[in-house]
Each structure stands twice: as structure tokens, then as C-alpha cells.
Short mmCIF file of C-alpha atoms (C1' of nucleotides) in Angstrom, two decimals:
data_model
loop_
_atom_site.label_atom_id
_atom_site.label_comp_id
_atom_site.label_asym_id
_atom_site.label_seq_id
_atom_site.Cartn_x
_atom_site.Cartn_y
_atom_site.Cartn_z
CA MET A 13 0.00 0.00 0.00
CA GLY A 14 2.77 2.33 -1.17
CA ARG A 15 3.01 6.04 -0.62
CA ASP A 16 2.72 6.51 3.14
CA LYS A 17 4.97 9.51 3.60
CA ALA A 18 4.25 10.84 7.08
CA TRP A 19 4.03 14.55 7.86
CA THR A 20 4.36 16.28 11.21
CA VAL A 21 1.89 18.89 12.44
CA GLU A 22 4.14 21.82 11.70
CA ALA A 23 4.92 20.55 8.22
CA VAL A 24 1.25 20.13 7.40
CA ALA A 25 0.38 23.44 8.99
CA GLU A 26 2.96 25.30 6.92
CA ARG A 27 1.98 23.48 3.75
CA LEU A 28 -1.68 24.39 4.20
CA GLY A 29 -1.13 27.87 5.56
CA VAL A 30 -2.64 27.28 8.99
CA THR A 31 -1.32 26.75 12.52
CA PRO A 32 -0.88 23.48 14.38
CA ARG A 33 -3.58 24.63 16.76
CA THR A 34 -6.05 24.68 13.88
CA LEU A 35 -5.25 21.06 13.01
CA HIS A 36 -5.67 20.05 16.63
CA TYR A 37 -8.93 21.91 16.80
CA TYR A 38 -10.32 20.27 13.66
CA GLU A 39 -9.43 16.90 15.07
CA GLU A 40 -11.03 17.82 18.39
CA MET A 41 -14.19 18.83 16.53
CA GLY A 42 -14.34 15.45 14.84
CA LEU A 43 -13.47 16.67 11.37
CA ILE A 44 -10.39 14.49 10.96
CA PRO A 45 -10.76 11.14 12.69
CA ASN A 46 -8.16 8.38 12.86
CA VAL A 47 -5.05 10.53 12.77
CA GLN A 48 -2.03 8.25 13.03
CA ARG A 49 0.35 8.58 15.97
CA THR A 50 3.94 7.68 16.76
CA PRO A 51 4.48 5.31 19.72
CA GLY A 52 5.11 8.43 21.78
CA GLY A 53 1.87 10.09 20.78
CA HIS A 54 2.98 12.59 18.13
CA ARG A 55 0.59 13.03 15.23
CA LEU A 56 1.44 11.78 11.74
CA TYR A 57 -0.54 12.93 8.71
CA ASP A 58 -0.63 10.91 5.51
CA GLU A 59 -1.49 12.26 2.08
CA GLU A 60 -5.12 11.18 2.29
CA THR A 61 -5.66 12.99 5.56
CA ILE A 62 -4.01 16.11 4.21
CA GLU A 63 -6.34 16.08 1.23
CA ARG A 64 -9.24 15.81 3.63
CA ILE A 65 -8.01 18.88 5.48
CA GLU A 66 -7.61 20.75 2.20
CA HIS A 67 -11.20 19.84 1.45
CA ILE A 68 -12.24 21.21 4.82
CA LEU A 69 -10.39 24.47 4.20
CA ARG A 70 -12.02 24.88 0.79
CA LEU A 71 -15.46 24.30 2.27
CA LYS A 72 -14.66 26.89 4.91
CA ASP A 73 -12.84 29.58 2.95
CA ALA A 74 -14.48 29.34 -0.46
CA LEU A 75 -17.97 28.37 0.60
CA GLY A 76 -18.12 29.92 4.03
CA TYR A 77 -19.48 26.85 5.80
CA SER A 78 -19.13 26.60 9.56
CA LEU A 79 -17.17 23.72 11.00
CA GLN A 80 -20.42 22.16 12.19
CA GLU A 81 -21.86 22.18 8.70
CA ILE A 82 -18.61 20.82 7.33
CA ARG A 83 -18.70 18.00 9.82
CA SER A 84 -22.17 17.00 8.70
CA ILE A 85 -21.15 17.19 5.04
CA LEU A 86 -18.05 15.10 5.64
CA SER A 87 -19.89 12.55 7.72
CA THR A 88 -22.37 11.99 4.93
CA GLU A 89 -19.51 11.60 2.48
CA ASP A 90 -17.87 9.15 4.88
CA GLN A 91 -21.05 7.14 5.15
CA LEU A 92 -21.08 6.96 1.41
CA ARG A 93 -17.51 5.69 1.33
CA THR A 94 -18.33 3.07 3.93
CA TYR A 95 -21.29 2.01 1.86
CA ARG A 96 -19.08 1.63 -1.22
CA GLU A 97 -16.65 -0.54 0.66
CA ARG A 98 -19.38 -2.75 2.00
CA ILE A 99 -20.65 -3.23 -1.52
CA ARG A 100 -17.18 -4.22 -2.70
CA GLU A 101 -16.93 -6.76 0.08
CA GLY A 102 -20.15 -8.28 -1.16
CA ARG A 103 -21.98 -7.50 2.03
CA GLU A 104 -25.49 -6.28 1.90
CA PRO A 105 -25.95 -2.94 3.59
CA GLU A 106 -29.28 -1.92 4.98
CA HIS A 107 -30.96 1.37 4.36
CA ASN A 108 -28.76 1.94 1.35
CA LEU A 109 -31.47 3.51 -0.74
CA HIS A 110 -32.38 5.97 1.95
CA MET A 111 -28.75 6.82 2.49
CA LEU A 112 -28.08 7.30 -1.18
CA GLU A 113 -31.02 9.62 -1.47
CA GLU A 114 -29.83 11.61 1.48
CA SER A 115 -26.40 11.88 -0.08
CA VAL A 116 -27.91 13.13 -3.29
CA ARG A 117 -29.84 15.73 -1.39
CA LEU A 118 -26.74 16.91 0.45
CA LEU A 119 -24.63 17.10 -2.69
CA GLU A 120 -27.38 19.01 -4.46
CA ASP A 121 -27.52 21.47 -1.59
CA VAL A 122 -23.78 22.03 -1.72
CA LEU A 123 -23.91 22.42 -5.49
CA GLN A 124 -26.68 24.96 -5.23
CA HIS A 125 -24.67 26.79 -2.62
CA ILE A 126 -21.71 26.81 -5.01
CA ASP A 127 -23.80 28.06 -7.91
CA GLU A 128 -25.32 30.86 -5.88
CA LYS A 129 -21.93 31.96 -4.72
CA MET A 130 -20.48 31.85 -8.21
CA ALA A 131 -23.36 33.93 -9.52
CA LYS A 132 -22.83 36.56 -6.86
CA LEU A 133 -19.12 36.58 -7.53
CA ALA A 134 -19.64 36.89 -11.27
CA ALA A 135 -21.89 39.90 -10.75
CA MET A 136 -19.40 41.55 -8.44
CA ARG A 137 -16.62 40.80 -10.86
CA GLU A 138 -18.39 42.66 -13.63
CA GLN A 139 -19.09 45.57 -11.36
CA TYR A 140 -15.50 45.87 -10.22
CA LEU A 141 -14.11 45.38 -13.71
CA ASP A 142 -16.27 48.26 -14.83
CA ARG A 143 -15.08 50.51 -12.05
CA LEU A 144 -11.49 49.58 -12.71
CA ALA A 145 -11.85 50.44 -16.38
CA ARG A 146 -13.26 53.86 -15.54
CA ILE A 147 -10.47 54.67 -13.12
CA ARG A 148 -7.82 53.50 -15.56
CA ALA A 149 -9.29 55.79 -18.19
CA ARG A 150 -9.14 58.67 -15.78
CA LEU A 151 -5.59 57.79 -14.86
CA ASP A 152 -4.64 57.92 -18.51
CA ARG A 153 -6.18 61.38 -18.84
CA GLU A 154 -4.27 62.49 -15.75
CA ALA A 155 -1.02 61.22 -17.17
CA LEU A 156 -1.75 63.02 -20.41
CA HIS A 157 -2.34 66.30 -18.58
CA ARG A 158 0.91 66.01 -16.73
CA SER A 159 2.90 65.22 -19.83
CA LEU A 160 1.48 68.35 -21.42
CA ASP A 161 1.77 70.70 -18.44
CA LYS A 162 5.24 69.80 -17.38
CA PRO A 163 8.53 69.43 -19.22
CA ILE A 164 9.47 66.00 -20.35
CA ASP A 165 10.73 64.06 -17.41
CA SER A 166 11.46 60.50 -18.40
CA GLU A 167 13.10 58.33 -15.80
CA GLY A 168 13.01 60.65 -12.84
CA GLN A 169 14.72 58.98 -9.89
CA MET B 28 -33.97 65.13 -5.98
CA GLY B 29 -36.63 62.55 -6.80
CA ARG B 30 -36.90 59.07 -5.38
CA ASP B 31 -36.37 59.51 -1.64
CA LYS B 32 -38.56 56.77 -0.30
CA ALA B 33 -37.58 56.30 3.32
CA TRP B 34 -37.34 52.91 4.96
CA THR B 35 -37.39 52.02 8.64
CA VAL B 36 -34.85 49.71 10.25
CA GLU B 37 -37.18 46.75 10.44
CA ALA B 38 -38.24 47.17 6.81
CA VAL B 39 -34.65 47.29 5.62
CA ALA B 40 -33.67 44.43 7.89
CA GLU B 41 -36.41 42.20 6.56
CA ARG B 42 -35.70 43.16 2.97
CA LEU B 43 -32.02 42.31 3.32
CA GLY B 44 -32.47 39.27 5.53
CA VAL B 45 -30.67 40.63 8.57
CA THR B 46 -31.69 42.02 11.96
CA PRO B 47 -31.95 45.65 13.04
CA ARG B 48 -29.04 45.03 15.36
CA THR B 49 -26.84 44.23 12.38
CA LEU B 50 -27.69 47.55 10.76
CA HIS B 51 -26.96 49.40 13.98
CA TYR B 52 -23.71 47.54 14.31
CA TYR B 53 -22.58 48.36 10.77
CA GLU B 54 -23.31 51.99 11.40
CA GLU B 55 -21.46 51.85 14.70
CA MET B 56 -18.46 50.34 12.87
CA GLY B 57 -18.45 53.22 10.42
CA LEU B 58 -19.61 51.23 7.42
CA ILE B 59 -22.71 53.33 6.75
CA PRO B 60 -22.16 56.99 7.59
CA ASN B 61 -24.74 59.77 7.31
CA VAL B 62 -27.85 57.74 7.98
CA GLN B 63 -30.84 60.07 7.94
CA ARG B 64 -32.95 60.52 11.05
CA THR B 65 -36.44 61.66 11.91
CA PRO B 66 -36.71 64.66 14.26
CA GLY B 67 -37.18 62.13 17.03
CA GLY B 68 -34.03 60.17 16.21
CA HIS B 69 -35.41 57.20 14.32
CA ARG B 70 -33.28 56.03 11.41
CA LEU B 71 -34.41 56.44 7.83
CA TYR B 72 -32.72 54.57 5.01
CA ASP B 73 -32.88 55.75 1.41
CA GLU B 74 -32.32 53.58 -1.65
CA GLU B 75 -28.68 54.57 -2.01
CA THR B 76 -27.87 53.59 1.56
CA ILE B 77 -29.65 50.29 1.14
CA GLU B 78 -27.58 49.53 -1.93
CA ARG B 79 -24.48 50.30 0.08
CA ILE B 80 -25.58 47.80 2.71
CA GLU B 81 -26.25 45.21 0.03
CA HIS B 82 -22.75 45.82 -1.22
CA ILE B 83 -21.43 45.28 2.29
CA LEU B 84 -23.35 42.03 2.64
CA ARG B 85 -22.00 40.75 -0.69
CA LEU B 86 -18.45 41.59 0.32
CA LYS B 87 -19.03 39.74 3.57
CA ASP B 88 -21.03 36.71 2.46
CA ALA B 89 -19.69 36.06 -1.01
CA LEU B 90 -16.10 37.18 -0.53
CA GLY B 91 -15.65 36.50 3.16
CA TYR B 92 -14.15 39.88 4.00
CA SER B 93 -14.18 41.02 7.61
CA LEU B 94 -16.00 44.22 8.47
CA GLN B 95 -12.65 45.95 8.97
CA GLU B 96 -11.53 45.04 5.47
CA ILE B 97 -14.88 46.11 4.08
CA ARG B 98 -14.56 49.45 5.80
CA SER B 99 -11.20 50.06 4.20
CA ILE B 100 -12.54 49.01 0.79
CA LEU B 101 -15.55 51.27 1.12
CA SER B 102 -13.53 54.21 2.37
CA THR B 103 -11.31 54.02 -0.68
CA GLU B 104 -14.37 53.88 -2.89
CA ASP B 105 -15.80 56.85 -1.03
CA GLN B 106 -12.62 58.82 -1.54
CA LEU B 107 -12.92 58.09 -5.21
CA ARG B 108 -16.48 59.36 -5.27
CA THR B 109 -15.46 62.52 -3.46
CA TYR B 110 -12.71 63.03 -5.99
CA ARG B 111 -15.17 62.68 -8.86
CA GLU B 112 -17.46 65.26 -7.33
CA ARG B 113 -14.62 67.68 -6.82
CA ILE B 114 -13.67 67.30 -10.47
CA ARG B 115 -17.24 68.02 -11.53
CA GLU B 116 -17.26 71.16 -9.43
CA GLY B 117 -14.20 72.27 -11.31
CA ARG B 118 -12.05 72.27 -8.21
CA GLU B 119 -8.55 70.97 -8.39
CA PRO B 120 -7.92 68.16 -5.96
CA GLU B 121 -4.44 67.47 -4.71
CA HIS B 122 -2.82 64.07 -4.66
CA ASN B 123 -5.33 62.82 -7.17
CA LEU B 124 -2.82 60.75 -9.09
CA HIS B 125 -1.66 58.98 -5.98
CA MET B 126 -5.20 58.36 -4.90
CA LEU B 127 -6.24 57.01 -8.25
CA GLU B 128 -3.30 54.63 -8.23
CA GLU B 129 -4.24 53.44 -4.78
CA SER B 130 -7.80 52.87 -5.92
CA VAL B 131 -6.58 50.85 -8.85
CA ARG B 132 -4.46 48.75 -6.55
CA LEU B 133 -7.38 48.12 -4.20
CA LEU B 134 -9.76 47.21 -6.99
CA GLU B 135 -7.17 44.88 -8.48
CA ASP B 136 -6.78 43.20 -5.12
CA VAL B 137 -10.50 42.68 -4.80
CA LEU B 138 -10.70 41.37 -8.35
CA GLN B 139 -7.90 38.93 -7.72
CA HIS B 140 -9.69 37.82 -4.58
CA ILE B 141 -12.82 37.26 -6.63
CA ASP B 142 -10.98 35.33 -9.31
CA GLU B 143 -9.27 33.08 -6.81
CA LYS B 144 -12.55 32.34 -5.16
CA MET B 145 -14.29 31.63 -8.43
CA ALA B 146 -11.49 29.27 -9.44
CA LYS B 147 -11.79 27.35 -6.19
CA LEU B 148 -15.54 27.21 -6.55
CA ALA B 149 -15.32 26.00 -10.13
CA ALA B 150 -12.99 23.19 -9.09
CA MET B 151 -15.26 22.17 -6.25
CA ARG B 152 -18.24 22.32 -8.56
CA GLU B 153 -16.67 19.84 -10.94
CA GLN B 154 -15.74 17.56 -8.10
CA TYR B 155 -19.22 17.58 -6.61
CA LEU B 156 -20.91 17.21 -9.98
CA ASP B 157 -18.82 14.14 -10.56
CA ARG B 158 -19.75 12.63 -7.23
CA LEU B 159 -23.38 13.41 -7.76
CA ALA B 160 -23.35 11.67 -11.14
CA ARG B 161 -21.81 8.55 -9.62
CA ILE B 162 -24.33 8.37 -6.84
CA ARG B 163 -27.22 8.92 -9.21
CA ALA B 164 -25.96 6.06 -11.35
CA ARG B 165 -25.85 3.83 -8.31
CA LEU B 166 -29.31 4.95 -7.30
CA ASP B 167 -30.58 3.94 -10.71
CA ARG B 168 -29.03 0.50 -10.32
CA GLU B 169 -30.64 0.19 -6.90
CA ALA B 170 -34.01 1.12 -8.27
CA LEU B 171 -33.59 -1.42 -11.04
CA HIS B 172 -32.79 -4.17 -8.54
CA ARG B 173 -35.87 -3.38 -6.51
CA SER B 174 -38.12 -3.34 -9.51
CA LEU B 175 -36.84 -6.80 -10.42
CA ASP B 176 -36.85 -8.33 -6.96
CA LYS B 177 -40.24 -7.13 -5.88
CA PRO B 178 -43.67 -7.24 -7.48
CA ILE B 179 -44.75 -4.25 -9.46
CA ASP B 180 -45.82 -1.52 -7.14
CA SER B 181 -46.66 1.58 -9.07
CA GLU B 182 -48.12 4.50 -7.14
CA GLY B 183 -47.68 3.27 -3.60
CA GLN B 184 -49.27 5.75 -1.21
"C1'" DA C 5 23.83 9.22 26.29
"C1'" DC C 6 22.41 13.69 25.78
"C1'" DC C 7 20.14 17.73 24.45
"C1'" DC C 8 17.11 20.94 22.64
"C1'" DA C 9 13.60 21.72 19.51
"C1'" DA C 10 9.17 19.89 18.47
"C1'" DT C 11 4.98 17.97 20.22
"C1'" DC C 12 1.83 16.73 23.65
"C1'" DT C 13 -2.38 17.85 26.80
"C1'" DT C 14 -4.93 21.07 29.58
"C1'" DA C 15 -7.13 25.06 30.13
"C1'" DC C 16 -7.99 29.74 30.17
"C1'" DG C 17 -7.90 34.11 26.96
"C1'" DT C 18 -9.28 36.71 22.75
"C1'" DT C 19 -11.69 38.56 18.88
"C1'" DG C 20 -15.28 39.44 15.62
"C1'" DA C 21 -20.05 39.77 14.82
"C1'" DC C 22 -23.68 40.13 16.46
"C1'" DG C 23 -27.80 38.61 20.44
"C1'" DT C 24 -30.40 40.07 24.26
"C1'" DG C 25 -32.56 42.46 27.73
"C1'" DA C 26 -33.79 46.95 30.26
"C1'" DG C 27 -35.55 51.17 30.49
"C1'" DT C 28 -36.93 55.17 27.81
"C1'" DT C 29 -38.79 57.72 23.85
"C1'" DT C 30 -41.13 58.22 19.39
"C1'" DC C 31 -44.53 57.32 15.85
"C1'" DA C 32 -48.79 56.26 13.49
"C1'" DG C 33 -53.48 55.12 13.61
"C1'" DA C 34 -58.19 55.10 15.89
"C1'" DT D 24 -55.25 62.86 22.52
"C1'" DC D 25 -54.09 58.51 23.53
"C1'" DT D 26 -52.05 54.13 23.16
"C1'" DG D 27 -49.57 50.11 21.75
"C1'" DA D 28 -46.06 48.85 18.57
"C1'" DA D 29 -41.65 50.09 17.01
"C1'" DA D 30 -37.09 52.47 17.72
"C1'" DC D 31 -33.65 54.43 20.60
"C1'" DT D 32 -29.38 53.93 23.53
"C1'" DC D 33 -26.43 51.68 26.75
"C1'" DA D 34 -24.31 47.63 28.22
"C1'" DC D 35 -23.53 43.03 29.22
"C1'" DG D 36 -23.89 38.06 27.08
"C1'" DT D 37 -22.76 34.59 23.58
"C1'" DC D 38 -20.68 31.63 20.28
"C1'" DA D 39 -17.43 29.99 16.93
"C1'" DA D 40 -12.73 29.54 15.83
"C1'" DC D 41 -8.96 29.66 17.13
"C1'" DG D 42 -4.59 32.04 20.27
"C1'" DT D 43 -1.58 31.41 24.00
"C1'" DA D 44 0.86 30.15 28.13
"C1'" DA D 45 2.42 26.23 31.18
"C1'" DG D 46 4.37 22.17 32.30
"C1'" DA D 47 5.44 17.48 30.88
"C1'" DT D 48 7.03 14.27 27.16
"C1'" DT D 49 9.19 12.83 22.87
"C1'" DG D 50 12.31 12.48 18.86
"C1'" DG D 51 16.36 13.07 15.89
"C1'" DG D 52 20.93 14.52 15.34
"C1'" DT D 53 25.90 14.85 17.40
#
DNA sequence: ACCCAATCTTACGTTGACGTGAGTTTCAGA
DNA sequence: TCTGAAACTCACGTCAACGTAAGATTGGGT
């Protein structure tokens, strides 16, 4: 089972642009279960766990979800993964239909959330692009004035 | 000067989906200056102010800016507006070039922020669309199984 | 074997963005 | 004019998401 490079808290924290405390806190909140440990108790993060944390940070920063909401989203996704594995093992899970439907509902909610946010952002983008264009035009006029009013002054230290 | 329909706090709050306290707080933080008042001291919001508040809410909810950051963004935009008015009055503002450049920088920062966020959202959208498609496929297979295993049961109450 | 930097747990502190009374004053309609 | 609903101003409370300090333990290089 190959690529099990282990990362320390500080390494992961620096890589993801957060502090160790944040990683501890997420674990404490139940967002990242089953973090590996050294015999002495130091945390070790594998690539899969780091990707999970990156997912958490995207849900938080880009979508603005609270950690509680993220936990519920992740737990549903975890349930789904568990379900997949049970299927692969040939076991017959109960309540699979219900669970699948719930997953669909959750994913649709998240997608709608994403779409709404993208729409808002697109509108704001247009608005700000417009403003920027106007100011740039004015800046050009300003520069023109100066070049006419004052003597030529290229490369003034 | 035309359309000066005045709104009360509760009306504005309900329209924007916030509480009166939030509007008070934004004013207290210096995000919405010059709110009109009745002789008795009750606040009156005109259309322009409401649009400003909507702008604030977009910057907060869609872009995730803190109120401090929003204040600095708005103050720069206000400066720009003041500058425009001074130009129209024929007065000659000082430091206009510097101010325009600063405005450009700020707007570029916001735009970059928007673009980064949209990129993240687009990536997440793809990812979630993919997952949703997979689950829907599995749901279809489940439904098929059931329709084969069990007797026909159309329109079960 | 040693040492010091990194990590651990525990627990209280902080900050932003409001929530929530309390007591008073204002407004709009009958 | 009168009255109840709505608004006002303090001012303290709350909650999420970490920050931070303390004291003990661990791990990797010389």
C-alpha cells in the first residue's frame, strides 16, 4: 500500500497555511478522525488525511461553511464511502437507498450553494471590472495632462 | 432630488435578511455613515444607503471579508467618489494621481480575490458534480434491482 | 547518552459579529 | 389625545474559531 509519507503537524500546517492549533482543533471537533500517531503520541498525517483537510479548508474559505456544517457534510460523504466498501466486500448494507437519497440531497444542496456563490461573484466581478476600467481611463487622462503641463521628465529617480 | 422613499430599520432588515441590530452595528463600525434621522431620532434609510448595505453584505457573504476590510474598501471607494465630485465642481484636488493609483491597486486586489474564489468554486463544482453523477448512477441500479426483486408496485401511497 | 527543539495535553484568553434584555422615547393610527 | 407597537441607547452576554501560556514528554541529530 505504497506512498505513506508521514508529515508532522508543523509541516502540514505550513503546507496548508494554517497553525498546528487549527489542526488540533479540527481533530477535536471530529473533522479528521483516525489521525495516526507515533508510539510516543505525536501526530502523523498521511497524504489522504491532508487532502481531507484541504477539502475542509475549501469548504470553509471558499464556501463559508461553519465547522459544524462541514462535519455534517463530511460525515455523509464518509457514510457513502463506507457504503461503497461494504458493496465491494459483497456485504449487503441496509438502508442503502435511503442513504443514497440523502447523499444526493446533500450534494445538491452544496452544489446549489456553489452556484449561488459563483453567480454573486460573477456579478461583483463585472461591477469591479467596470469601475477599474473607468479609473484606468481617468488615470490615462491624468497622465496626459501632466505630460502636457510639465517638461518632459522621463526616468526621474 | 426625486426618489427619496424612506425605509425604517425593520423594513430594511427584513428586505435584506438581517436584523436591526446588524444595521446598527454596521453603522457603529463606520460602514454606513450619514444615515438620515427623523426629528425624534429614528433612522431612515434611502435607496442609495440600502444599496451600500447590500454591497457590504455581498463583500461579507460572497467574498468573506471582515467588516474591517470592508470598511477600508468602502472608504477608498468613497474617496474616489469625493474626488469625482470635486472634479465636476471644477475644483482641483491634490494628490489625485496617488489616490487614483491606490484605488486601482485596491480594486485589483478585490478582483484577484474574486478570481481566486471563483477558481476554487469552479474546481469544487466539478468535483461535486462528478460525485453526484456517480451516486445517481448507483441509485438507478438500486431502483432497477428493486423493480426486479419485488412485485410491481406503481403508485404506492 | 544527551540535548534541545518539536509535540503533547490542559485550560484559560481573545476577537469578531452580532444577540439580548432593560428602560426610555417616538410614531402612526383610531 | 391617547395608546400600543416600534425604535432608541447603553451595556452586558454569547458563540465559533482559534490564540496562547504552562508544564510534561518525545524524537532526531551529534
